[in-house]
PDB file of N, CA and C in Angstrom:
ATOM      1  N   MET A   5     -80.974-137.190  -4.436  1.00 47.00           N
ATOM      2  CA  MET A   5     -81.467-137.419  -5.689  1.00 47.00           C
ATOM      3  C   MET A   5     -81.586-135.687  -6.420  1.00 47.00           C
ATOM      4  N   VAL A   6     -81.027-135.727  -7.356  1.00 53.00           N
ATOM      5  CA  VAL A   6     -81.085-134.372  -8.098  1.00 53.00           C
ATOM      6  C   VAL A   6     -82.343-134.030  -8.934  1.00 53.00           C
ATOM      7  N   GLU A   7     -82.599-132.797  -8.519  1.00 54.00           N
ATOM      8  CA  GLU A   7     -84.014-132.507  -9.196  1.00 54.00           C
ATOM      9  C   GLU A   7     -83.618-131.897 -10.549  1.00 54.00           C
ATOM     10  N   ARG A   8     -84.297-132.612 -11.578  1.00 53.00           N
ATOM     11  CA  ARG A   8     -84.271-132.103 -13.026  1.00 53.00           C
ATOM     12  C   ARG A   8     -85.137-130.921 -13.226  1.00 53.00           C
ATOM     13  N   LEU A   9     -84.533-129.876 -13.907  1.00 52.00           N
ATOM     14  CA  LEU A   9     -85.226-128.562 -14.396  1.00 52.00           C
ATOM     15  C   LEU A   9     -85.620-128.717 -15.628  1.00 52.00           C
ATOM     16  N   PRO A  10     -86.422-127.970 -16.277  1.00 56.00           N
ATOM     17  CA  PRO A  10     -86.822-127.882 -17.695  1.00 56.00           C
ATOM     18  C   PRO A  10     -85.885-127.038 -18.274  1.00 56.00           C
ATOM     19  N   PHE A  11     -85.398-127.213 -19.695  1.00 61.00           N
ATOM     20  CA  PHE A  11     -84.647-126.699 -20.607  1.00 61.00           C
ATOM     21  C   PHE A  11     -83.122-126.954 -20.170  1.00 61.00           C
ATOM     22  N   GLY A  12     -83.048-128.233 -19.652  1.00 63.00           N
ATOM     23  CA  GLY A  12     -81.619-128.955 -19.661  1.00 63.00           C
ATOM     24  C   GLY A  12     -80.760-128.399 -18.597  1.00 63.00           C
ATOM     25  N   MET A  13     -81.424-127.784 -17.547  1.00 62.00           N
ATOM     26  CA  MET A  13     -80.716-127.536 -16.546  1.00 62.00           C
ATOM     27  C   MET A  13     -80.958-128.404 -15.274  1.00 62.00           C
ATOM     28  N   ARG A  14     -79.808-128.681 -14.084  1.00 69.00           N
ATOM     29  CA  ARG A  14     -80.000-129.227 -13.135  1.00 69.00           C
ATOM     30  C   ARG A  14     -80.559-128.236 -11.837  1.00 69.00           C
ATOM     31  N   THR A  15     -80.767-128.528 -10.720  1.00 80.00           N
ATOM     32  CA  THR A  15     -80.986-127.702  -9.688  1.00 80.00           C
ATOM     33  C   THR A  15     -79.693-126.657  -9.364  1.00 80.00           C
ATOM     34  N   ALA A  16     -80.040-125.755  -9.096  1.00 87.00           N
ATOM     35  CA  ALA A  16     -78.742-124.911  -8.646  1.00 87.00           C
ATOM     36  C   ALA A  16     -77.773-125.515  -7.653  1.00 87.00           C
ATOM     37  N   VAL A  17     -76.609-125.203  -7.856  1.00 91.00           N
ATOM     38  CA  VAL A  17     -75.324-125.659  -7.117  1.00 91.00           C
ATOM     39  C   VAL A  17     -74.871-124.348  -6.707  1.00 91.00           C
ATOM     40  N   GLU A  18     -74.529-124.157  -5.152  1.00 93.00           N
ATOM     41  CA  GLU A  18     -74.016-123.068  -4.463  1.00 93.00           C
ATOM     42  C   GLU A  18     -72.305-123.085  -4.765  1.00 93.00           C
ATOM     43  N   VAL A  19     -72.108-121.875  -4.980  1.00 94.00           N
ATOM     44  CA  VAL A  19     -70.645-121.174  -5.484  1.00 94.00           C
ATOM     45  C   VAL A  19     -70.222-120.406  -4.802  1.00 94.00           C
ATOM     46  N   THR A  20     -68.818-120.137  -4.822  1.00 95.00           N
ATOM     47  CA  THR A  20     -68.428-118.730  -4.753  1.00 95.00           C
ATOM     48  C   THR A  20     -67.801-118.602  -5.825  1.00 95.00           C
ATOM     49  N   TYR A  21     -68.194-117.118  -6.516  1.00 93.00           N
ATOM     50  CA  TYR A  21     -67.301-116.555  -7.920  1.00 93.00           C
ATOM     51  C   TYR A  21     -66.208-115.602  -7.287  1.00 93.00           C
ATOM     52  N   VAL A  22     -65.122-116.167  -7.704  1.00 94.00           N
ATOM     53  CA  VAL A  22     -63.823-115.268  -7.592  1.00 94.00           C
ATOM     54  C   VAL A  22     -63.671-114.387  -8.481  1.00 94.00           C
ATOM     55  N   ARG A  23     -63.666-113.172  -8.700  1.00 92.00           N
ATOM     56  CA  ARG A  23     -63.409-112.402  -9.851  1.00 92.00           C
ATOM     57  C   ARG A  23     -62.517-111.131  -9.879  1.00 92.00           C
ATOM     58  N   CYS A  24     -62.130-110.706 -10.667  1.00 93.00           N
ATOM     59  CA  CYS A  24     -61.305-109.267 -10.832  1.00 93.00           C
ATOM     60  C   CYS A  24     -62.226-108.306 -10.990  1.00 93.00           C
ATOM     61  N   ALA A  25     -62.403-107.335  -9.773  1.00 94.00           N
ATOM     62  CA  ALA A  25     -63.263-106.249 -10.290  1.00 94.00           C
ATOM     63  C   ALA A  25     -62.604-105.366 -11.206  1.00 94.00           C
ATOM     64  N   LEU A  26     -61.372-105.121 -11.429  1.00 94.00           N
ATOM     65  CA  LEU A  26     -60.906-104.225 -12.593  1.00 94.00           C
ATOM     66  C   LEU A  26     -61.258-104.185 -13.645  1.00 94.00           C
ATOM     67  N   CYS A  27     -61.267-105.785 -14.093  1.00 91.00           N
ATOM     68  CA  CYS A  27     -61.482-105.896 -15.444  1.00 91.00           C
ATOM     69  C   CYS A  27     -62.707-106.660 -15.669  1.00 91.00           C
ATOM     70  N   GLY A  28     -62.974-107.674 -14.640  1.00 84.00           N
ATOM     71  CA  GLY A  28     -64.185-108.274 -14.905  1.00 84.00           C
ATOM     72  C   GLY A  28     -63.902-109.529 -15.540  1.00 84.00           C
ATOM     73  N   VAL A  29     -62.685-109.656 -16.094  1.00 80.00           N
ATOM     74  CA  VAL A  29     -62.349-110.841 -17.078  1.00 80.00           C
ATOM     75  C   VAL A  29     -62.000-112.109 -16.396  1.00 80.00           C
ATOM     76  N   PHE A  30     -61.258-111.929 -15.349  1.00 83.00           N
ATOM     77  CA  PHE A  30     -60.836-113.437 -14.694  1.00 83.00           C
ATOM     78  C   PHE A  30     -62.167-113.693 -13.843  1.00 83.00           C
ATOM     79  N   GLY A  31     -62.477-114.849 -13.593  1.00 86.00           N
ATOM     80  CA  GLY A  31     -63.645-115.185 -12.829  1.00 86.00           C
ATOM     81  C   GLY A  31     -63.582-117.006 -12.781  1.00 86.00           C
ATOM     82  N   GLU A  32     -63.824-117.289 -11.379  1.00 92.00           N
ATOM     83  CA  GLU A  32     -63.502-118.730 -11.231  1.00 92.00           C
ATOM     84  C   GLU A  32     -64.486-119.091 -10.175  1.00 92.00           C
ATOM     85  N   LEU A  33     -65.145-120.359 -10.281  1.00 94.00           N
ATOM     86  CA  LEU A  33     -66.242-120.862  -9.704  1.00 94.00           C
ATOM     87  C   LEU A  33     -65.477-121.822  -8.586  1.00 94.00           C
ATOM     88  N   VAL A  34     -65.938-121.683  -7.462  1.00 95.00           N
ATOM     89  CA  VAL A  34     -65.509-122.447  -6.221  1.00 95.00           C
ATOM     90  C   VAL A  34     -66.702-123.191  -5.534  1.00 95.00           C
ATOM     91  N   LEU A  35     -66.902-124.599  -5.511  1.00 95.00           N
ATOM     92  CA  LEU A  35     -67.880-125.138  -5.051  1.00 95.00           C
ATOM     93  C   LEU A  35     -67.893-124.921  -3.467  1.00 95.00           C
ATOM     94  N   ASP A  36     -69.281-124.881  -2.871  1.00 89.00           N
ATOM     95  CA  ASP A  36     -69.257-124.839  -1.482  1.00 89.00           C
ATOM     96  C   ASP A  36     -68.554-125.697  -0.659  1.00 89.00           C
ATOM     97  N   GLY A  37     -67.615-125.276   0.118  1.00 88.00           N
ATOM     98  CA  GLY A  37     -66.566-126.212   0.765  1.00 88.00           C
ATOM     99  C   GLY A  37     -65.365-126.481   0.019  1.00 88.00           C
ATOM    100  N   GLY A  38     -65.162-125.992  -1.441  1.00 90.00           N
ATOM    101  CA  GLY A  38     -64.213-125.996  -2.177  1.00 90.00           C
ATOM    102  C   GLY A  38     -62.866-125.334  -1.547  1.00 90.00           C
ATOM    103  N   ARG A  39     -62.039-125.427  -2.524  1.00 92.00           N
ATOM    104  CA  ARG A  39     -60.559-124.742  -2.253  1.00 92.00           C
ATOM    105  C   ARG A  39     -60.689-123.293  -2.571  1.00 92.00           C
ATOM    106  N   LEU A  40     -60.929-122.386  -1.859  1.00 93.00           N
ATOM    107  CA  LEU A  40     -61.099-120.948  -2.228  1.00 93.00           C
ATOM    108  C   LEU A  40     -59.970-120.468  -2.087  1.00 93.00           C
ATOM    109  N   ASP A  41     -59.130-120.796  -1.271  1.00 94.00           N
ATOM    110  CA  ASP A  41     -57.280-120.305  -1.233  1.00 94.00           C
ATOM    111  C   ASP A  41     -56.575-120.345  -2.700  1.00 94.00           C
ATOM    112  N   ARG A  42     -56.793-121.485  -3.311  1.00 92.00           N
ATOM    113  CA  ARG A  42     -56.339-121.769  -4.679  1.00 92.00           C
ATOM    114  C   ARG A  42     -56.783-120.964  -5.632  1.00 92.00           C
ATOM    115  N   ALA A  43     -58.241-120.601  -5.706  1.00 92.00           N
ATOM    116  CA  ALA A  43     -58.883-119.711  -6.802  1.00 92.00           C
ATOM    117  C   ALA A  43     -58.274-118.117  -6.345  1.00 92.00           C
ATOM    118  N   LEU A  44     -58.128-118.048  -5.212  1.00 94.00           N
ATOM    119  CA  LEU A  44     -57.741-116.593  -4.711  1.00 94.00           C
ATOM    120  C   LEU A  44     -56.343-116.167  -5.050  1.00 94.00           C
ATOM    121  N   ALA A  45     -55.482-117.443  -5.055  1.00 94.00           N
ATOM    122  CA  ALA A  45     -54.056-117.243  -5.685  1.00 94.00           C
ATOM    123  C   ALA A  45     -53.801-117.059  -6.831  1.00 94.00           C
ATOM    124  N   ARG A  46     -54.768-117.856  -7.696  1.00 91.00           N
ATOM    125  CA  ARG A  46     -54.927-117.670  -9.408  1.00 91.00           C
ATOM    126  C   ARG A  46     -55.304-116.102  -9.580  1.00 91.00           C
ATOM    127  N   ALA A  47     -56.406-115.699  -8.832  1.00 92.00           N
ATOM    128  CA  ALA A  47     -56.808-114.169  -8.920  1.00 92.00           C
ATOM    129  C   ALA A  47     -55.843-113.518  -8.564  1.00 92.00           C
ATOM    130  N   ARG A  48     -55.203-113.439  -7.390  1.00 94.00           N
ATOM    131  CA  ARG A  48     -54.195-112.499  -7.215  1.00 94.00           C
ATOM    132  C   ARG A  48     -52.893-112.470  -8.094  1.00 94.00           C
ATOM    133  N   GLU A  49     -52.758-113.659  -8.858  1.00 94.00           N
ATOM    134  CA  GLU A  49     -51.552-113.544  -9.752  1.00 94.00           C
ATOM    135  C   GLU A  49     -52.018-112.714 -10.908  1.00 94.00           C
ATOM    136  N   HIS A  50     -53.499-113.026 -11.334  1.00 93.00           N
ATOM    137  CA  HIS A  50     -54.019-112.434 -12.627  1.00 93.00           C
ATOM    138  C   HIS A  50     -53.833-110.803 -12.264  1.00 93.00           C
ATOM    139  N   VAL A  51     -54.224-110.256 -11.230  1.00 94.00           N
ATOM    140  CA  VAL A  51     -54.273-108.875 -10.789  1.00 94.00           C
ATOM    141  C   VAL A  51     -52.484-108.312 -10.947  1.00 94.00           C
ATOM    142  N   ARG A  52     -51.675-109.068 -10.367  1.00 95.00           N
ATOM    143  CA  ARG A  52     -50.379-108.858 -10.538  1.00 95.00           C
ATOM    144  C   ARG A  52     -49.851-108.530 -11.906  1.00 95.00           C
ATOM    145  N   GLU A  53     -50.275-109.418 -12.785  1.00 94.00           N
ATOM    146  CA  GLU A  53     -49.788-109.776 -14.168  1.00 94.00           C
ATOM    147  C   GLU A  53     -50.549-108.542 -14.864  1.00 94.00           C
ATOM    148  N   VAL A  54     -51.807-108.176 -14.811  1.00 94.00           N
ATOM    149  CA  VAL A  54     -52.840-107.980 -15.767  1.00 94.00           C
ATOM    150  C   VAL A  54     -52.663-106.300 -15.237  1.00 94.00           C
ATOM    151  N   HIS A  55     -52.875-106.060 -13.871  1.00 96.00           N
ATOM    152  CA  HIS A  55     -52.854-104.696 -13.441  1.00 96.00           C
ATOM    153  C   HIS A  55     -51.743-104.829 -12.377  1.00 96.00           C
ATOM    154  N   PRO A  56     -50.333-104.098 -12.835  1.00 96.00           N
ATOM    155  CA  PRO A  56     -49.505-103.902 -12.003  1.00 96.00           C
ATOM    156  C   PRO A  56     -49.542-102.915 -11.189  1.00 96.00           C
ATOM    157  N   GLY A  57     -49.383-102.783  -9.862  1.00 96.00           N
ATOM    158  CA  GLY A  57     -49.443-102.007  -8.905  1.00 96.00           C
ATOM    159  C   GLY A  57     -50.728-101.565  -8.183  1.00 96.00           C
ATOM    160  N   ALA A  58     -51.916-102.461  -8.900  1.00 96.00           N
ATOM    161  CA  ALA A  58     -52.990-102.601  -8.214  1.00 96.00           C
ATOM    162  C   ALA A  58     -53.071-102.965  -7.031  1.00 96.00           C
ATOM    163  N   ASP A  59     -54.158-102.272  -6.258  1.00 96.00           N
ATOM    164  CA  ASP A  59     -54.288-103.073  -4.476  1.00 96.00           C
ATOM    165  C   ASP A  59     -55.069-104.251  -4.869  1.00 96.00           C
ATOM    166  N   ILE A  60     -54.271-105.243  -4.573  1.00 95.00           N
ATOM    167  CA  ILE A  60     -54.929-106.825  -4.786  1.00 95.00           C
ATOM    168  C   ILE A  60     -56.181-107.080  -3.846  1.00 95.00           C
ATOM    169  N   PRO A  61     -56.180-106.464  -2.800  1.00 94.00           N
ATOM    170  CA  PRO A  61     -57.479-106.875  -2.032  1.00 94.00           C
ATOM    171  C   PRO A  61     -58.522-106.248  -2.523  1.00 94.00           C
ATOM    172  N   GLU A  62     -58.400-104.874  -3.003  1.00 95.00           N
ATOM    173  CA  GLU A  62     -59.669-104.134  -3.479  1.00 95.00           C
ATOM    174  C   GLU A  62     -59.824-104.614  -4.801  1.00 95.00           C
ATOM    175  N   ALA A  63     -58.839-105.150  -5.660  1.00 95.00           N
ATOM    176  CA  ALA A  63     -59.147-105.659  -6.949  1.00 95.00           C
ATOM    177  C   ALA A  63     -59.993-107.005  -7.041  1.00 95.00           C
ATOM    178  N   LEU A  64     -59.854-107.856  -5.963  1.00 95.00           N
ATOM    179  CA  LEU A  64     -60.662-109.225  -5.870  1.00 95.00           C
ATOM    180  C   LEU A  64     -61.917-108.783  -5.259  1.00 95.00           C
ATOM    181  N   ARG A  65     -63.029-109.840  -5.937  1.00 94.00           N
ATOM    182  CA  ARG A  65     -64.424-109.855  -5.601  1.00 94.00           C
ATOM    183  C   ARG A  65     -64.698-111.274  -5.052  1.00 94.00           C
ATOM    184  N   LEU A  66     -65.411-111.565  -4.127  1.00 93.00           N
ATOM    185  CA  LEU A  66     -65.832-113.047  -3.732  1.00 93.00           C
ATOM    186  C   LEU A  66     -67.249-112.789  -3.668  1.00 93.00           C
ATOM    187  N   VAL A  67     -67.978-113.596  -4.496  1.00 92.00           N
ATOM    188  CA  VAL A  67     -69.438-113.338  -4.564  1.00 92.00           C
ATOM    189  C   VAL A  67     -70.275-114.650  -4.444  1.00 92.00           C
ATOM    190  N   PRO A  68     -70.989-114.851  -3.594  1.00 93.00           N
ATOM    191  CA  PRO A  68     -71.733-115.924  -3.377  1.00 93.00           C
ATOM    192  C   PRO A  68     -72.625-115.951  -4.675  1.00 93.00           C
ATOM    193  N   ASP A  69     -72.772-117.433  -5.299  1.00 91.00           N
ATOM    194  CA  ASP A  69     -73.583-117.354  -6.411  1.00 91.00           C
ATOM    195  C   ASP A  69     -74.077-118.614  -6.540  1.00 91.00           C
ATOM    196  N   VAL A  70     -74.703-118.875  -7.835  1.00 91.00           N
ATOM    197  CA  VAL A  70     -75.118-120.519  -7.705  1.00 91.00           C
ATOM    198  C   VAL A  70     -74.966-120.693  -9.212  1.00 91.00           C
ATOM    199  N   ALA A  71     -74.697-121.591  -9.630  1.00 89.00           N
ATOM    200  CA  ALA A  71     -74.458-122.500 -11.123  1.00 89.00           C
ATOM    201  C   ALA A  71     -75.568-123.512 -11.395  1.00 89.00           C
ATOM    202  N   PHE A  72     -75.604-123.614 -12.574  1.00 88.00           N
ATOM    203  CA  PHE A  72     -76.597-124.541 -12.973  1.00 88.00           C
ATOM    204  C   PHE A  72     -75.881-125.347 -14.108  1.00 88.00           C
ATOM    205  N   PRO A  73     -75.347-126.519 -13.489  1.00 88.00           N
ATOM    206  CA  PRO A  73     -74.731-127.653 -14.698  1.00 88.00           C
ATOM    207  C   PRO A  73     -75.702-127.999 -15.626  1.00 88.00           C
ATOM    208  N   PRO A  74     -75.490-128.574 -16.776  1.00 86.00           N
ATOM    209  CA  PRO A  74     -76.180-129.141 -17.546  1.00 86.00           C
ATOM    210  C   PRO A  74     -77.204-130.353 -16.840  1.00 86.00           C
ATOM    211  N   ALA A  75     -78.306-130.618 -17.468  1.00 82.00           N
ATOM    212  CA  ALA A  75     -79.139-131.616 -16.744  1.00 82.00           C
ATOM    213  C   ALA A  75     -78.451-133.202 -16.911  1.00 82.00           C
ATOM    214  N   ASP A  76     -77.565-133.344 -17.934  1.00 85.00           N
ATOM    215  CA  ASP A  76     -76.543-134.489 -17.937  1.00 85.00           C
ATOM    216  C   ASP A  76     -75.401-134.942 -17.508  1.00 85.00           C
ATOM    217  N   CYS A  77     -75.323-133.835 -16.590  1.00 87.00           N
ATOM    218  CA  CYS A  77     -73.831-133.458 -15.841  1.00 87.00           C
ATOM    219  C   CYS A  77     -74.005-134.731 -14.618  1.00 87.00           C
ATOM    220  N   ARG A  78     -73.087-135.396 -14.639  1.00 87.00           N
ATOM    221  CA  ARG A  78     -72.747-136.585 -13.696  1.00 87.00           C
ATOM    222  C   ARG A  78     -71.970-136.338 -12.420  1.00 87.00           C
ATOM    223  N   ASP A  79     -70.972-135.308 -12.790  1.00 92.00           N
ATOM    224  CA  ASP A  79     -70.124-134.749 -11.669  1.00 92.00           C
ATOM    225  C   ASP A  79     -69.987-133.479 -11.762  1.00 92.00           C
ATOM    226  N   VAL A  80     -70.466-132.623 -10.778  1.00 92.00           N
ATOM    227  CA  VAL A  80     -70.643-131.397 -10.636  1.00 92.00           C
ATOM    228  C   VAL A  80     -69.099-130.779 -10.562  1.00 92.00           C
ATOM    229  N   ALA A  81     -68.428-131.564  -9.662  1.00 93.00           N
ATOM    230  CA  ALA A  81     -66.921-131.016  -9.361  1.00 93.00           C
ATOM    231  C   ALA A  81     -66.139-130.891 -10.547  1.00 93.00           C
ATOM    232  N   GLU A  82     -66.349-132.074 -11.428  1.00 94.00           N
ATOM    233  CA  GLU A  82     -65.723-132.015 -12.866  1.00 94.00           C
ATOM    234  C   GLU A  82     -66.209-130.969 -13.794  1.00 94.00           C
ATOM    235  N   TRP A  83     -67.422-130.508 -13.754  1.00 92.00           N
ATOM    236  CA  TRP A  83     -68.100-129.619 -14.645  1.00 92.00           C
ATOM    237  C   TRP A  83     -67.382-128.252 -14.339  1.00 92.00           C
ATOM    238  N   VAL A  84     -67.470-127.911 -12.849  1.00 92.00           N
ATOM    239  CA  VAL A  84     -66.959-126.834 -12.356  1.00 92.00           C
ATOM    240  C   VAL A  84     -65.278-126.609 -12.734  1.00 92.00           C
ATOM    241  N   ALA A  85     -64.568-127.859 -12.775  1.00 92.00           N
ATOM    242  CA  ALA A  85     -63.529-127.660 -13.106  1.00 92.00           C
ATOM    243  C   ALA A  85     -62.971-127.465 -14.577  1.00 92.00           C
ATOM    244  N   GLN A  86     -64.229-128.004 -15.356  1.00 91.00           N
ATOM    245  CA  GLN A  86     -63.833-127.488 -16.761  1.00 91.00           C
ATOM    246  C   GLN A  86     -64.379-126.285 -17.179  1.00 91.00           C
ATOM    247  N   TYR A  87     -65.406-125.744 -16.529  1.00 89.00           N
ATOM    248  CA  TYR A  87     -65.655-124.263 -16.534  1.00 89.00           C
ATOM    249  C   TYR A  87     -64.682-123.296 -16.303  1.00 89.00           C
ATOM    250  N   ASN A  88     -63.744-123.734 -15.136  1.00 88.00           N
ATOM    251  CA  ASN A  88     -62.601-122.570 -14.891  1.00 88.00           C
ATOM    252  C   ASN A  88     -61.596-122.841 -15.672  1.00 88.00           C
ATOM    253  N   THR A  89     -61.135-124.061 -15.964  1.00 87.00           N
ATOM    254  CA  THR A  89     -60.193-124.428 -17.083  1.00 87.00           C
ATOM    255  C   THR A  89     -60.369-123.353 -18.420  1.00 87.00           C
ATOM    256  N   ARG A  90     -61.745-123.487 -19.021  1.00 82.00           N
ATOM    257  CA  ARG A  90     -61.955-122.999 -20.164  1.00 82.00           C
ATOM    258  C   ARG A  90     -61.757-121.450 -19.995  1.00 82.00           C
ATOM    259  N   ASN A  91     -62.462-120.845 -18.804  1.00 73.00           N
ATOM    260  CA  ASN A  91     -62.286-119.499 -18.325  1.00 73.00           C
ATOM    261  C   ASN A  91     -60.911-119.016 -18.070  1.00 73.00           C
ATOM    262  N   VAL A  92     -60.022-119.711 -17.269  1.00 65.00           N
ATOM    263  CA  VAL A  92     -58.714-119.166 -17.080  1.00 65.00           C
ATOM    264  C   VAL A  92     -57.868-119.295 -18.244  1.00 65.00           C
ATOM    265  N   LEU A  93     -58.053-120.516 -18.956  1.00 49.00           N
ATOM    266  CA  LEU A  93     -57.311-120.154 -20.347  1.00 49.00           C
ATOM    267  C   LEU A  93     -57.454-119.084 -21.325  1.00 49.00           C
ATOM    268  N   GLN A  94     -58.646-118.667 -21.080  1.00 52.00           N
ATOM    269  CA  GLN A  94     -59.165-117.701 -22.209  1.00 52.00           C
ATOM    270  C   GLN A  94     -58.960-116.326 -21.720  1.00 52.00           C
ATOM    271  N   THR A  95     -58.594-116.156 -20.515  1.00 51.00           N
ATOM    272  CA  THR A  95     -58.300-114.792 -19.716  1.00 51.00           C
ATOM    273  C   THR A  95     -57.190-114.622 -19.028  1.00 51.00           C
ATOM    274  N   CYS A  96     -56.076-115.607 -19.166  1.00 50.00           N
ATOM    275  CA  CYS A  96     -54.868-115.573 -18.304  1.00 50.00           C
ATOM    276  C   CYS A  96     -53.680-115.503 -19.341  1.00 50.00           C
ATOM    277  N   GLY A  97     -52.721-115.066 -19.133  1.00 48.00           N
ATOM    278  CA  GLY A  97     -51.298-115.028 -19.872  1.00 48.00           C
ATOM    279  C   GLY A  97     -50.778-116.604 -19.414  1.00 48.00           C
ATOM    280  N   PRO A  98     -49.847-116.919 -20.217  1.00 44.00           N
ATOM    281  CA  PRO A  98     -49.226-118.260 -20.341  1.00 44.00           C
ATOM    282  C   PRO A  98     -48.669-118.717 -19.060  1.00 44.00           C
ATOM    283  N   SER A  99     -48.223-117.772 -18.427  1.00 44.00           N
ATOM    284  CA  SER A  99     -47.715-118.152 -16.944  1.00 44.00           C
ATOM    285  C   SER A  99     -48.689-118.334 -15.798  1.00 44.00           C
ATOM    286  N   GLN A 100     -49.737-118.021 -16.389  1.00 42.00           N
ATOM    287  CA  GLN A 100     -50.815-118.441 -15.091  1.00 42.00           C
ATOM    288  C   GLN A 100     -51.564-119.553 -15.397  1.00 42.00           C
ATOM    289  N   ARG A 101     -51.579-120.414 -16.273  1.00 39.00           N
ATOM    290  CA  ARG A 101     -51.980-121.535 -16.542  1.00 39.00           C
ATOM    291  C   ARG A 101     -51.754-122.603 -15.823  1.00 39.00           C
TER     292      ARG A 101
END
């Protein structure tokens, strides 16, 4: 059973936030137990394209975090996918989509 919180939020969902430490623009959520390798590949591509010559391992951050899907969210994985799609499309060039 999912606990309902006030203000239209669900109980926190554990995620890992993959982000670019150089610009802070690229960020992607990965559910606990999700495919971190795919998010890292997209983040590495972002660093290569946006920050040529940067040290990729130094540029990437993996941050344990929590996400709060809306209370009416029935599929947390779909909500995370939609979040990532919006975020990646807004922050990446056409070749990264």
